[in-house]
């Protein structure tokens, strides 16, 4: 409170704030041309992938149960006899039954990506920013079936980098397994993914969490606000969905 003001300009709501820290790689920021600030990178730094002996043909599948093409995506995985591990968020018993018809191992709890990303050769997901960033930093080709507008923008950025295939609509989704096979069997995808991974690790050697905390601590100091509202006059509200341990740790650190 006291940080944000809203102003109407050309029919759009503009937000004026004391600090702005885009938590993304510039490579995946669809609004980079409109931002004065460069991307600071994700909250936590990504460690390099563990060395692998040869090409890994296994895949990781991460999808939400409400994905509109979920049945088609699973059909494609089944027909291509895709191997690897899958997690479908909020999966119902019918969805789990459909997954059991594939050759994928099924997890009913969120996957530990620190463990799994170094052990697979490609990832199929719906284009969420967090996982897209993790896969890019891990040097993994991606097959994407975006649902929402910004997921589509992330997908566009990854396609431009040459590290992803996009599945749009039920017909394309039914070729999910073939798309995974293509990125695994085409050396160009893996080579470009490794190249971009080395680049982002060089440009973002540490996570942005310390910078976020430092900015918040600076605004908690007496008389730190540039506006008329002072920190001592009002409580500080921290709003976060706490969907992951990084986010939860951030909020706890700020408290």
Coordinates of N, CA and C in Angstrom, one line a residue:
X1 N 0.8 -1.2 0.0 CA 0.0 0.0 0.0 C 0.9 1.2 0.0
X2 N 0.5 2.2 -0.8 CA 1.4 3.4 -0.9 C 2.4 3.2 -2.0
X3 N 2.5 2.0 -2.6 CA 3.5 1.8 -3.7 C 2.9 2.0 -5.0
X4 N 1.6 1.7 -5.2 CA 1.0 1.7 -6.5 C 0.0 2.8 -6.7
X5 N 0.0 3.4 -7.9 CA -1.1 4.3 -8.3 C -1.5 3.9 -9.7
X6 N -2.8 4.1 -10.0 CA -3.3 3.8 -11.3 C -3.7 5.0 -12.1
X7 N -3.4 5.0 -13.4 CA -3.7 6.2 -14.2 C -4.2 5.7 -15.5
X8 N -5.3 6.3 -16.0 CA -5.9 6.0 -17.3 C -5.1 6.7 -18.4
X9 N -4.7 6.0 -19.4 CA -4.0 6.6 -20.5 C -4.3 5.8 -21.8
X10 N -4.9 6.5 -22.7 CA -5.2 5.9 -24.0 C -6.1 4.7 -23.8
X11 N -7.0 4.8 -22.8 CA -7.9 3.7 -22.5 C -7.4 2.5 -21.8
X12 N -6.1 2.6 -21.4 CA -5.4 1.5 -20.7 C -5.1 2.0 -19.3
X13 N -5.0 1.0 -18.4 CA -4.6 1.3 -17.0 C -3.1 1.2 -16.9
X14 N -2.4 2.3 -16.6 CA -1.0 2.3 -16.4 C -0.7 2.2 -14.9
X15 N 0.3 1.5 -14.5 CA 0.7 1.3 -13.1 C 2.0 2.0 -12.8
X16 N 2.0 2.9 -11.9 CA 3.2 3.6 -11.5 C 3.6 3.0 -10.1
X17 N 4.9 2.6 -10.0 CA 5.3 2.0 -8.8 C 6.7 2.4 -8.4
X18 N 7.1 2.2 -7.2 CA 8.4 2.6 -6.7 C 9.5 1.7 -7.4
X19 N 9.3 0.4 -7.5 CA 10.3 -0.5 -8.1 C 9.6 -1.5 -9.0
X20 N 10.2 -1.9 -10.1 CA 9.7 -2.9 -11.0 C 10.8 -3.8 -11.3
X21 N 10.6 -5.1 -11.0 CA 11.6 -6.1 -11.2 C 11.0 -7.3 -12.0
X22 N 11.2 -7.3 -13.4 CA 10.6 -8.4 -14.1 C 11.3 -9.7 -13.8
X23 N 10.6 -10.7 -13.3 CA 11.2 -12.0 -12.9 C 11.3 -12.9 -14.1
X24 N 12.1 -12.6 -15.1 CA 12.1 -13.4 -16.3 C 13.4 -13.2 -17.0
X25 N 13.7 -14.1 -18.0 CA 14.8 -13.9 -18.9 C 14.3 -13.0 -20.0
X26 N 15.2 -12.1 -20.4 CA 14.9 -11.2 -21.5 C 14.4 -12.0 -22.8
X27 N 15.0 -13.2 -22.9 CA 14.7 -14.0 -24.1 C 13.3 -14.5 -24.1
X28 N 12.6 -14.6 -23.0 CA 11.3 -15.0 -22.9 C 10.3 -13.9 -22.5
X29 N 10.7 -12.7 -22.5 CA 9.9 -11.6 -22.0 C 9.2 -11.0 -23.3
X30 N 7.9 -11.3 -23.4 CA 7.2 -10.8 -24.6 C 7.0 -9.3 -24.6
X31 N 7.2 -8.6 -23.4 CA 7.0 -7.2 -23.3 C 8.3 -6.5 -23.1
X32 N 9.4 -7.1 -23.5 CA 10.7 -6.5 -23.4 C 10.9 -5.2 -24.1
X33 N 10.3 -5.0 -25.3 CA 10.4 -3.8 -26.0 C 9.7 -2.6 -25.3
X34 N 8.7 -3.0 -24.5 CA 8.0 -1.9 -23.8 C 8.4 -1.6 -22.4
X35 N 9.4 -2.4 -21.9 CA 9.9 -2.2 -20.5 C 11.2 -1.4 -20.5
X36 N 11.3 -0.5 -19.6 CA 12.6 0.2 -19.4 C 13.6 -0.7 -18.6
X37 N 13.1 -1.7 -17.8 CA 14.0 -2.5 -17.0 C 14.2 -3.8 -17.7
X38 N 15.4 -4.3 -17.7 CA 15.7 -5.6 -18.2 C 15.2 -6.7 -17.3
X39 N 15.0 -7.9 -17.8 CA 14.6 -9.0 -16.9 C 15.7 -9.3 -15.9
X40 N 15.3 -9.6 -14.7 CA 16.2 -9.9 -13.6 C 16.4 -11.4 -13.5
X41 N 15.6 -12.2 -14.2 CA 15.7 -13.7 -14.1 C 14.8 -14.2 -13.0
X42 N 14.6 -15.5 -13.0 CA 13.7 -16.1 -12.0 C 14.2 -15.9 -10.6
X43 N 13.4 -16.2 -9.6 CA 13.8 -16.0 -8.2 C 15.0 -16.8 -7.8
X44 N 15.1 -18.0 -8.3 CA 16.3 -18.9 -7.9 C 17.1 -19.1 -9.2
X45 N 18.4 -19.2 -9.0 CA 19.3 -19.5 -10.2 C 19.1 -21.0 -10.5
X46 N 19.3 -21.3 -11.8 CA 19.2 -22.7 -12.3 C 20.6 -23.3 -12.4
X47 N 20.7 -24.5 -11.7 CA 22.0 -25.2 -11.8 C 22.2 -25.9 -13.1
X48 N 23.4 -26.0 -13.6 CA 23.6 -26.8 -14.8 C 23.1 -28.2 -14.8
X49 N 22.7 -28.8 -15.9 CA 22.3 -30.1 -15.9 C 23.4 -31.1 -15.6
X50 N 23.1 -32.2 -15.0 CA 24.1 -33.2 -14.8 C 24.6 -33.8 -16.1
X51 N 25.9 -34.2 -16.2 CA 26.3 -34.9 -17.4 C 25.5 -36.1 -17.7
X52 N 25.2 -36.4 -19.0 CA 24.5 -37.5 -19.4 C 25.3 -38.4 -20.3
X53 N 25.1 -39.7 -20.2 CA 25.8 -40.6 -21.1 C 24.9 -40.9 -22.4
X54 N 25.1 -40.1 -23.4 CA 24.3 -40.2 -24.6 C 23.0 -39.6 -24.6
X55 N 22.2 -39.7 -25.6 CA 20.9 -39.1 -25.7 C 19.9 -39.8 -24.8
X56 N 19.1 -39.0 -24.0 CA 18.1 -39.5 -23.2 C 16.8 -39.5 -23.9
X57 N 16.2 -40.6 -24.1 CA 14.9 -40.7 -24.9 C 13.7 -40.5 -24.0
X58 N 13.9 -40.4 -22.7 CA 12.7 -40.2 -21.9 C 12.2 -38.8 -21.8
X59 N 10.9 -38.6 -21.6 CA 10.3 -37.3 -21.6 C 9.6 -37.0 -20.3
X60 N 9.4 -35.8 -20.0 CA 8.6 -35.4 -18.8 C 7.4 -34.7 -19.4
X61 N 6.2 -35.0 -18.9 CA 5.0 -34.5 -19.3 C 4.3 -33.8 -18.0
X62 N 4.0 -32.5 -18.2 CA 3.4 -31.7 -17.1 C 2.2 -31.0 -17.7
X63 N 1.0 -31.3 -17.3 CA -0.2 -30.7 -17.8 C -1.2 -30.5 -16.7
X64 N -2.1 -29.5 -16.9 CA -3.3 -29.4 -16.0 C -4.4 -30.3 -16.4
X65 N -5.2 -30.7 -15.5 CA -6.4 -31.6 -15.8 C -7.4 -30.9 -16.6
X66 N -7.5 -29.5 -16.6 CA -8.5 -28.8 -17.3 C -8.0 -28.4 -18.7
X67 N -6.9 -28.9 -19.1 CA -6.4 -28.5 -20.5 C -7.5 -29.0 -21.5
X68 N -7.9 -28.1 -22.4 CA -9.0 -28.4 -23.3 C -8.6 -29.5 -24.3
X69 N -7.3 -29.8 -24.6 CA -6.9 -30.9 -25.5 C -6.3 -32.0 -24.7
X70 N -6.6 -32.2 -23.5 CA -5.9 -33.2 -22.7 C -6.1 -34.6 -23.3
X71 N -7.3 -34.9 -23.7 CA -7.6 -36.3 -24.2 C -6.7 -36.5 -25.5
X72 N -6.7 -35.5 -26.3 CA -5.9 -35.6 -27.6 C -4.4 -35.8 -27.3
X73 N -3.9 -35.0 -26.3 CA -2.5 -35.1 -25.9 C -2.1 -36.4 -25.4
X74 N -3.0 -37.0 -24.5 CA -2.8 -38.3 -24.0 C -2.8 -39.4 -25.1
X75 N -3.8 -39.2 -26.1 CA -3.9 -40.1 -27.2 C -2.6 -40.1 -28.0
X76 N -2.0 -39.0 -28.2 CA -0.8 -38.9 -29.0 C 0.4 -39.6 -28.2
X77 N 0.4 -39.4 -26.9 CA 1.5 -40.1 -26.1 C 1.3 -41.6 -26.2
X78 N 0.1 -42.0 -26.1 CA -0.2 -43.5 -26.2 C 0.2 -44.1 -27.5
X79 N -0.2 -43.4 -28.6 CA 0.0 -44.0 -29.9 C 1.5 -44.0 -30.3
X80 N 2.3 -43.0 -29.8 CA 3.7 -43.0 -30.0 C 4.5 -43.8 -29.0
X81 N 3.8 -44.4 -28.1 CA 4.5 -45.2 -27.0 C 5.6 -44.5 -26.3
X82 N 5.3 -43.2 -26.0 CA 6.2 -42.3 -25.4 C 6.6 -42.8 -24.0
X83 N 7.9 -42.8 -23.7 CA 8.4 -43.2 -22.4 C 8.9 -42.0 -21.6
X84 N 8.7 -42.1 -20.2 CA 9.1 -41.0 -19.4 C 8.2 -41.0 -18.1
X85 N 8.0 -39.8 -17.7 CA 7.1 -39.6 -16.5 C 6.2 -38.5 -16.7
X86 N 5.0 -38.6 -16.1 CA 3.9 -37.6 -16.3 C 3.3 -37.2 -15.0
X87 N 3.0 -35.9 -14.9 CA 2.2 -35.4 -13.8 C 1.1 -34.5 -14.4
X88 N -0.2 -34.8 -14.1 CA -1.3 -34.0 -14.5 C -1.9 -33.4 -13.2
X89 N -1.8 -32.1 -13.1 CA -2.3 -31.4 -11.9 C -3.8 -31.5 -11.8
X90 N -4.2 -31.9 -10.6 CA -5.7 -32.1 -10.2 C -6.3 -33.2 -11.1
X91 N -5.5 -34.2 -11.4 CA -6.0 -35.3 -12.2 C -7.1 -36.1 -11.5
X92 N -8.2 -36.3 -12.3 CA -9.3 -37.2 -11.8 C -9.0 -38.6 -12.1
X93 N -9.8 -39.5 -11.5 CA -9.5 -41.0 -11.8 C -9.6 -41.3 -13.3
X94 N -10.6 -40.8 -14.0 CA -10.6 -41.1 -15.5 C -9.3 -40.6 -16.2
X95 N -8.8 -39.4 -15.8 CA -7.6 -39.0 -16.4 C -6.4 -39.9 -16.1
X96 N -6.3 -40.3 -14.8 CA -5.3 -41.3 -14.4 C -5.4 -42.6 -15.2
X97 N -6.6 -43.1 -15.4 CA -6.9 -44.3 -16.2 C -6.3 -44.1 -17.6
X98 N -6.6 -42.9 -18.2 CA -6.1 -42.7 -19.5 C -4.6 -42.7 -19.6
X99 N -4.0 -42.1 -18.6 CA -2.5 -42.1 -18.5 C -1.9 -43.5 -18.4
X100 N -2.6 -44.3 -17.6 CA -2.2 -45.7 -17.5 C -2.1 -46.5 -18.8
X101 N -2.8 -46.0 -19.8 CA -2.8 -46.7 -21.1 C -1.6 -46.3 -21.9
X102 N -0.8 -45.4 -21.4 CA 0.5 -45.0 -22.0 C 1.6 -45.8 -21.4
X103 N 2.8 -45.5 -21.9 CA 4.0 -46.2 -21.3 C 4.7 -45.2 -20.3
X104 N 4.0 -44.2 -19.9 CA 4.6 -43.2 -19.0 C 4.4 -43.7 -17.6
X105 N 5.4 -43.4 -16.7 CA 5.2 -43.6 -15.3 C 4.4 -42.4 -14.8
X106 N 3.5 -42.6 -13.9 CA 2.6 -41.6 -13.4 C 2.9 -41.1 -12.0
X107 N 3.0 -39.8 -11.8 CA 3.2 -39.3 -10.5 C 1.9 -38.6 -10.1
X108 N 1.4 -38.8 -8.9 CA 0.2 -38.2 -8.4 C 0.5 -37.0 -7.5
X109 N 1.8 -36.7 -7.3 CA 2.3 -35.5 -6.6 C 3.2 -34.7 -7.5
X110 N 3.3 -33.4 -7.2 CA 4.1 -32.5 -8.1 C 5.5 -33.1 -8.2
X111 N 6.1 -33.0 -9.4 CA 7.4 -33.6 -9.6 C 8.5 -32.7 -9.1
X112 N 9.6 -33.3 -8.6 CA 10.8 -32.5 -8.1 C 11.6 -32.2 -9.4
X113 N 11.4 -31.0 -9.9 CA 12.1 -30.7 -11.2 C 13.6 -30.7 -11.1
X114 N 14.1 -30.4 -9.9 CA 15.6 -30.4 -9.7 C 16.1 -31.8 -9.9
X115 N 15.3 -32.8 -9.6 CA 15.7 -34.2 -9.8 C 15.5 -34.6 -11.3
X116 N 14.3 -34.3 -11.8 CA 13.8 -34.9 -13.1 C 14.4 -34.2 -14.3
X117 N 14.5 -32.9 -14.3 CA 15.0 -32.2 -15.5 C 16.3 -32.7 -16.1
X118 N 17.3 -33.0 -15.2 CA 18.5 -33.5 -15.7 C 18.4 -35.0 -16.3
X119 N 17.3 -35.6 -16.0 CA 17.1 -37.0 -16.4 C 16.2 -37.3 -17.5
X120 N 15.8 -36.2 -18.2 CA 14.9 -36.4 -19.4 C 15.5 -35.7 -20.6
X121 N 15.0 -36.0 -21.8 CA 15.6 -35.3 -23.0 C 14.7 -34.3 -23.5
X122 N 13.4 -34.2 -23.1 CA 12.5 -33.2 -23.6 C 11.3 -33.1 -22.7
X123 N 10.6 -32.0 -22.8 CA 9.4 -31.8 -21.9 C 8.2 -31.3 -22.7
X124 N 7.1 -31.9 -22.4 CA 5.8 -31.5 -22.9 C 5.0 -30.8 -21.8
X125 N 4.6 -29.6 -22.1 CA 3.8 -28.8 -21.1 C 2.9 -27.8 -21.8
X126 N 2.2 -27.0 -21.0 CA 1.2 -26.1 -21.5 C 1.8 -24.6 -21.6
X127 N 3.1 -24.5 -21.4 CA 3.6 -23.1 -21.7 C 3.7 -22.2 -20.5
X128 N 3.5 -22.7 -19.3 CA 3.6 -21.9 -18.1 C 5.0 -21.3 -18.0
X129 N 5.1 -20.0 -17.6 CA 6.3 -19.3 -17.6 C 7.4 -19.9 -16.7
X130 N 7.0 -20.4 -15.5 CA 8.0 -21.0 -14.6 C 8.6 -22.2 -15.2
X131 N 7.9 -23.1 -15.7 CA 8.5 -24.4 -16.3 C 9.2 -24.1 -17.6
X132 N 8.7 -23.1 -18.4 CA 9.4 -22.7 -19.6 C 10.8 -22.2 -19.3
X133 N 10.9 -21.4 -18.2 CA 12.2 -20.8 -17.8 C 13.1 -22.0 -17.3
X134 N 12.6 -22.9 -16.5 CA 13.4 -24.0 -16.0 C 13.9 -24.8 -17.1
X135 N 13.1 -25.1 -18.1 CA 13.5 -26.0 -19.2 C 14.6 -25.3 -20.1
X136 N 14.4 -24.0 -20.3 CA 15.4 -23.3 -21.1 C 16.7 -23.2 -20.4
X137 N 16.7 -23.0 -19.1 CA 18.0 -23.0 -18.3 C 18.6 -24.4 -18.2
X138 N 17.8 -25.4 -18.3 CA 18.3 -26.8 -18.3 C 18.7 -27.3 -19.6
X139 N 18.5 -26.5 -20.7 CA 19.0 -26.9 -22.0 C 18.1 -28.0 -22.6
X140 N 16.8 -27.9 -22.3 CA 15.9 -29.0 -22.8 C 14.9 -28.5 -23.9
X141 N 14.8 -29.2 -25.0 CA 13.8 -28.9 -26.0 C 12.4 -29.1 -25.4
X142 N 11.4 -28.3 -25.9 CA 10.1 -28.3 -25.3 C 9.0 -28.5 -26.4
X143 N 8.0 -29.2 -26.1 CA 6.8 -29.3 -26.9 C 5.7 -28.7 -26.1
X144 N 5.0 -27.6 -26.7 CA 4.1 -26.8 -25.9 C 2.7 -26.8 -26.5
X145 N 1.7 -27.0 -25.6 CA 0.3 -26.9 -26.0 C -0.3 -25.8 -25.1
X146 N -0.1 -24.5 -25.5 CA -0.6 -23.4 -24.7 C -2.1 -23.3 -24.6
X147 N -2.6 -22.8 -23.5 CA -4.0 -22.6 -23.3 C -4.4 -21.1 -23.4
X148 N -3.6 -20.3 -22.6 CA -3.9 -18.9 -22.5 C -3.0 -18.0 -23.3
X149 N -3.4 -16.8 -23.5 CA -2.7 -15.8 -24.4 C -1.2 -15.7 -24.0
X150 N -0.9 -15.5 -22.8 CA 0.5 -15.3 -22.4 C 1.3 -16.6 -22.5
X151 N 0.7 -17.7 -22.3 CA 1.4 -19.0 -22.6 C 1.8 -19.1 -24.1
X152 N 0.9 -18.6 -24.9 CA 1.1 -18.5 -26.4 C 2.3 -17.6 -26.7
X153 N 2.4 -16.5 -26.0 CA 3.5 -15.6 -26.2 C 4.9 -16.2 -25.8
X154 N 4.8 -17.0 -24.7 CA 6.0 -17.7 -24.2 C 6.4 -18.7 -25.3
X155 N 5.4 -19.4 -25.8 CA 5.6 -20.4 -26.8 C 6.3 -19.8 -28.1
X156 N 5.7 -18.6 -28.5 CA 6.3 -17.9 -29.6 C 7.8 -17.6 -29.4
X157 N 8.1 -17.2 -28.2 CA 9.5 -16.8 -27.9 C 10.4 -18.0 -28.0
X158 N 9.9 -19.2 -27.5 CA 10.7 -20.4 -27.6 C 10.9 -20.9 -29.0
X159 N 9.8 -20.8 -29.8 CA 9.9 -21.2 -31.2 C 10.9 -20.3 -31.9
X160 N 10.9 -19.0 -31.6 CA 11.9 -18.1 -32.3 C 13.3 -18.5 -31.9
X161 N 13.5 -19.0 -30.7 CA 14.8 -19.5 -30.3 C 15.2 -20.8 -31.0
X162 N 14.2 -21.5 -31.5 CA 14.5 -22.8 -32.2 C 14.5 -24.0 -31.3
X163 N 13.9 -23.9 -30.1 CA 14.0 -24.9 -29.1 C 12.6 -25.6 -28.8
X164 N 11.6 -25.3 -29.5 CA 10.3 -25.7 -29.2 C 9.4 -26.0 -30.4
X165 N 8.4 -26.9 -30.2 CA 7.4 -27.1 -31.2 C 6.1 -26.8 -30.5
X166 N 5.2 -26.1 -31.2 CA 3.9 -25.7 -30.7 C 2.8 -26.7 -31.3
X167 N 1.9 -27.1 -30.4 CA 0.7 -27.9 -30.7 C -0.5 -27.0 -30.5
X168 N -1.2 -26.7 -31.6 CA -2.4 -25.8 -31.5 C -3.6 -26.6 -32.0
X169 N -4.6 -26.8 -31.1 CA -5.8 -27.5 -31.5 C -5.7 -29.0 -31.3
X170 N -6.9 -29.6 -31.3 CA -7.0 -31.1 -31.0 C -6.2 -31.9 -32.0
X171 N -6.2 -31.5 -33.3 CA -5.6 -32.4 -34.3 C -4.1 -32.4 -34.1
X172 N -3.5 -31.2 -33.8 CA -2.1 -31.1 -33.5 C -1.7 -31.8 -32.2
X173 N -2.6 -31.6 -31.2 CA -2.4 -32.2 -29.9 C -2.3 -33.7 -30.0
X174 N -3.0 -34.3 -30.9 CA -3.0 -35.8 -31.0 C -1.7 -36.3 -31.6
X175 N -0.8 -35.4 -32.0 CA 0.5 -35.7 -32.5 C 1.6 -35.4 -31.4
X176 N 1.2 -35.3 -30.1 CA 2.1 -34.9 -29.1 C 3.3 -35.9 -29.0
X177 N 3.1 -37.2 -29.1 CA 4.2 -38.1 -29.0 C 5.1 -38.0 -30.2
X178 N 4.6 -37.8 -31.3 CA 5.4 -37.6 -32.5 C 6.3 -36.4 -32.4
X179 N 5.7 -35.3 -31.8 CA 6.4 -34.0 -31.7 C 7.6 -34.2 -30.7
X180 N 7.3 -35.0 -29.6 CA 8.4 -35.3 -28.7 C 9.5 -36.1 -29.3
X181 N 9.1 -37.0 -30.1 CA 10.1 -37.8 -30.9 C 10.9 -37.0 -31.8
X182 N 10.2 -36.0 -32.4 CA 11.0 -35.1 -33.4 C 12.0 -34.3 -32.7
X183 N 11.7 -33.7 -31.5 CA 12.7 -32.9 -30.9 C 13.8 -33.7 -30.3
X184 N 13.5 -35.0 -30.0 CA 14.6 -35.8 -29.4 C 15.5 -36.3 -30.6
X185 N 14.9 -36.5 -31.7 CA 15.7 -37.1 -32.8 C 16.3 -36.1 -33.8
X186 N 16.0 -34.8 -33.5 CA 16.6 -33.7 -34.4 C 17.7 -33.0 -33.6
X187 N 19.0 -33.3 -33.9 CA 20.1 -32.7 -33.1 C 20.0 -31.2 -33.0
X188 N 19.4 -30.5 -34.0 CA 19.4 -29.0 -33.9 C 18.6 -28.5 -32.7
X189 N 17.6 -29.2 -32.3 CA 16.8 -28.8 -31.1 C 17.7 -28.8 -29.8
X190 N 18.3 -29.9 -29.6 CA 19.1 -30.1 -28.4 C 20.3 -29.2 -28.4
X191 N 21.0 -29.0 -29.6 CA 22.1 -28.1 -29.7 C 21.8 -26.7 -29.4
X192 N 20.7 -26.2 -29.9 CA 20.2 -24.8 -29.6 C 19.8 -24.7 -28.2
X193 N 19.2 -25.7 -27.6 CA 18.7 -25.6 -26.2 C 19.9 -25.5 -25.3
X194 N 21.0 -26.3 -25.6 CA 22.2 -26.2 -24.8 C 22.9 -24.9 -24.9
X195 N 22.9 -24.4 -26.1 CA 23.5 -23.1 -26.4 C 22.8 -21.9 -25.6
X196 N 21.5 -21.9 -25.6 CA 20.7 -20.9 -24.9 C 20.8 -21.1 -23.4
X197 N 20.9 -22.4 -23.0 CA 21.1 -22.6 -21.5 C 22.4 -22.0 -21.0
X198 N 23.5 -22.2 -21.8 CA 24.7 -21.7 -21.4 C 24.7 -20.1 -21.3
X199 N 23.9 -19.5 -22.3 CA 23.8 -18.1 -22.3 C 23.1 -17.6 -21.1
X200 N 21.9 -18.2 -20.8 CA 21.1 -17.6 -19.6 C 21.9 -17.9 -18.3
X201 N 22.6 -19.0 -18.2 CA 23.3 -19.2 -16.9 C 24.5 -18.2 -16.8
X202 N 25.0 -17.8 -17.9 CA 26.1 -16.8 -17.9 C 25.5 -15.4 -17.5
X203 N 24.4 -15.1 -18.1 CA 23.8 -13.8 -17.8 C 23.0 -13.7 -16.5
X204 N 22.6 -14.8 -16.0 CA 21.8 -14.8 -14.7 C 22.4 -15.8 -13.8
X205 N 23.7 -15.6 -13.3 CA 24.4 -16.5 -12.4 C 23.7 -16.8 -11.1
X206 N 23.0 -15.8 -10.6 CA 22.3 -15.9 -9.3 C 20.8 -15.6 -9.5
X207 N 20.0 -16.1 -8.6 CA 18.6 -15.7 -8.7 C 18.3 -14.3 -8.3
X208 N 17.1 -13.9 -8.7 CA 16.7 -12.5 -8.4 C 16.1 -12.3 -7.0
X209 N 16.0 -13.3 -6.2 CA 15.4 -13.2 -4.9 C 16.1 -12.2 -4.0
X210 N 17.4 -12.2 -3.9 CA 18.1 -11.2 -3.1 C 17.8 -9.7 -3.5
X211 N 17.6 -9.5 -4.8 CA 17.3 -8.2 -5.3 C 15.9 -7.8 -4.9
X212 N 15.0 -8.8 -5.0 CA 13.6 -8.5 -4.6 C 13.5 -8.1 -3.1
X213 N 14.2 -8.9 -2.3 CA 14.1 -8.7 -0.9 C 14.8 -7.3 -0.5
X214 N 15.9 -7.0 -1.2 CA 16.5 -5.7 -0.9 C 15.6 -4.6 -1.3
X215 N 14.9 -4.7 -2.4 CA 14.0 -3.6 -2.8 C 12.9 -3.4 -1.8
X216 N 12.3 -4.5 -1.3 CA 11.3 -4.5 -0.3 C 11.8 -3.9 1.0
X217 N 12.9 -4.3 1.4 CA 13.5 -3.8 2.7 C 13.7 -2.3 2.6
X218 N 14.2 -1.9 1.4 CA 14.4 -0.4 1.2 C 13.1 0.4 1.4
X219 N 12.0 -0.2 0.9 CA 10.7 0.4 1.0 C 10.1 0.3 2.4
X220 N 10.6 -0.6 3.2 CA 10.1 -0.7 4.6 C 10.7 0.3 5.5
X221 N 11.8 0.9 5.1 CA 12.5 1.9 5.9 C 11.7 3.1 6.1
X222 N 11.8 3.8 7.2 CA 11.0 5.0 7.5 C 11.3 6.1 6.4
X223 N 10.2 6.8 6.0 CA 10.3 7.9 5.0 C 10.8 7.4 3.7
X224 N 10.6 6.1 3.3 CA 11.2 5.7 2.1 C 10.3 5.9 0.9
X225 N 9.0 6.1 1.1 CA 8.1 6.3 -0.1 C 8.3 7.7 -0.7
X226 N 8.3 7.8 -2.0 CA 8.4 9.1 -2.6 C 7.1 9.9 -2.6
X227 N 6.0 9.1 -2.4 CA 4.6 9.8 -2.4 C 4.3 10.3 -1.0
X228 N 3.0 10.7 -0.8 CA 2.6 11.3 0.5 C 2.3 10.2 1.6
X229 N 2.1 8.9 1.2 CA 1.8 7.9 2.1 C 3.1 7.3 2.7
X230 N 3.3 7.3 4.0 CA 4.5 6.8 4.6 C 4.3 5.3 5.1
X231 N 5.4 4.6 5.1 CA 5.3 3.2 5.6 C 4.7 3.1 7.0
X232 N 5.0 4.0 7.8 CA 4.6 3.9 9.2 C 3.1 4.1 9.4
X233 N 2.5 4.7 8.4 CA 1.1 5.1 8.5 C 0.1 3.9 8.2
X234 N 0.6 2.9 7.5 CA -0.2 1.8 7.0 C 0.5 0.5 7.1
X235 N -0.3 -0.6 7.3 CA 0.3 -1.9 7.2 C 0.9 -2.2 5.8
X236 N 1.8 -3.2 5.8 CA 2.3 -3.6 4.5 C 1.6 -4.9 4.1
X237 N 1.1 -5.0 3.0 CA 0.3 -6.2 2.5 C 1.2 -7.0 1.5
X238 N 1.4 -8.2 1.8 CA 2.2 -9.1 0.9 C 1.2 -10.0 0.2
X239 N 1.1 -10.0 -1.1 CA 0.1 -10.8 -1.8 C 0.8 -11.8 -2.6
X240 N 0.6 -13.1 -2.4 CA 1.3 -14.1 -3.1 C 0.4 -15.4 -3.1
X241 N 0.4 -16.1 -4.2 CA -0.4 -17.4 -4.2 C 0.3 -18.5 -3.4
X242 N 1.6 -18.4 -3.2 CA 2.3 -19.4 -2.4 C 2.2 -20.8 -3.1
X243 N 2.2 -20.8 -4.4 CA 2.0 -22.1 -5.1 C 3.2 -23.0 -5.1
X244 N 4.4 -22.4 -4.8 CA 5.6 -23.2 -4.8 C 6.5 -22.8 -3.7
X245 N 7.5 -23.6 -3.4 CA 8.3 -23.3 -2.2 C 9.2 -22.1 -2.4
X246 N 9.5 -21.7 -3.6 CA 10.3 -20.5 -3.9 C 9.4 -19.3 -3.5
X247 N 8.2 -19.3 -4.0 CA 7.3 -18.2 -3.7 C 7.0 -18.1 -2.2
X248 N 6.8 -19.3 -1.5 CA 6.6 -19.3 -0.1 C 7.8 -18.7 0.7
X249 N 9.0 -19.1 0.2 CA 10.2 -18.7 0.9 C 10.3 -17.1 0.7
X250 N 10.0 -16.6 -0.5 CA 10.1 -15.2 -0.7 C 9.2 -14.4 0.2
X251 N 7.9 -14.9 0.3 CA 7.0 -14.2 1.2 C 7.4 -14.2 2.7
X252 N 7.9 -15.4 3.1 CA 8.4 -15.5 4.5 C 9.5 -14.6 4.7
X253 N 10.4 -14.5 3.7 CA 11.6 -13.6 3.9 C 11.2 -12.2 4.0
X254 N 10.2 -11.8 3.2 CA 9.7 -10.4 3.3 C 9.0 -10.1 4.6
X255 N 8.2 -11.0 5.1 CA 7.6 -10.8 6.4 C 8.6 -10.6 7.4

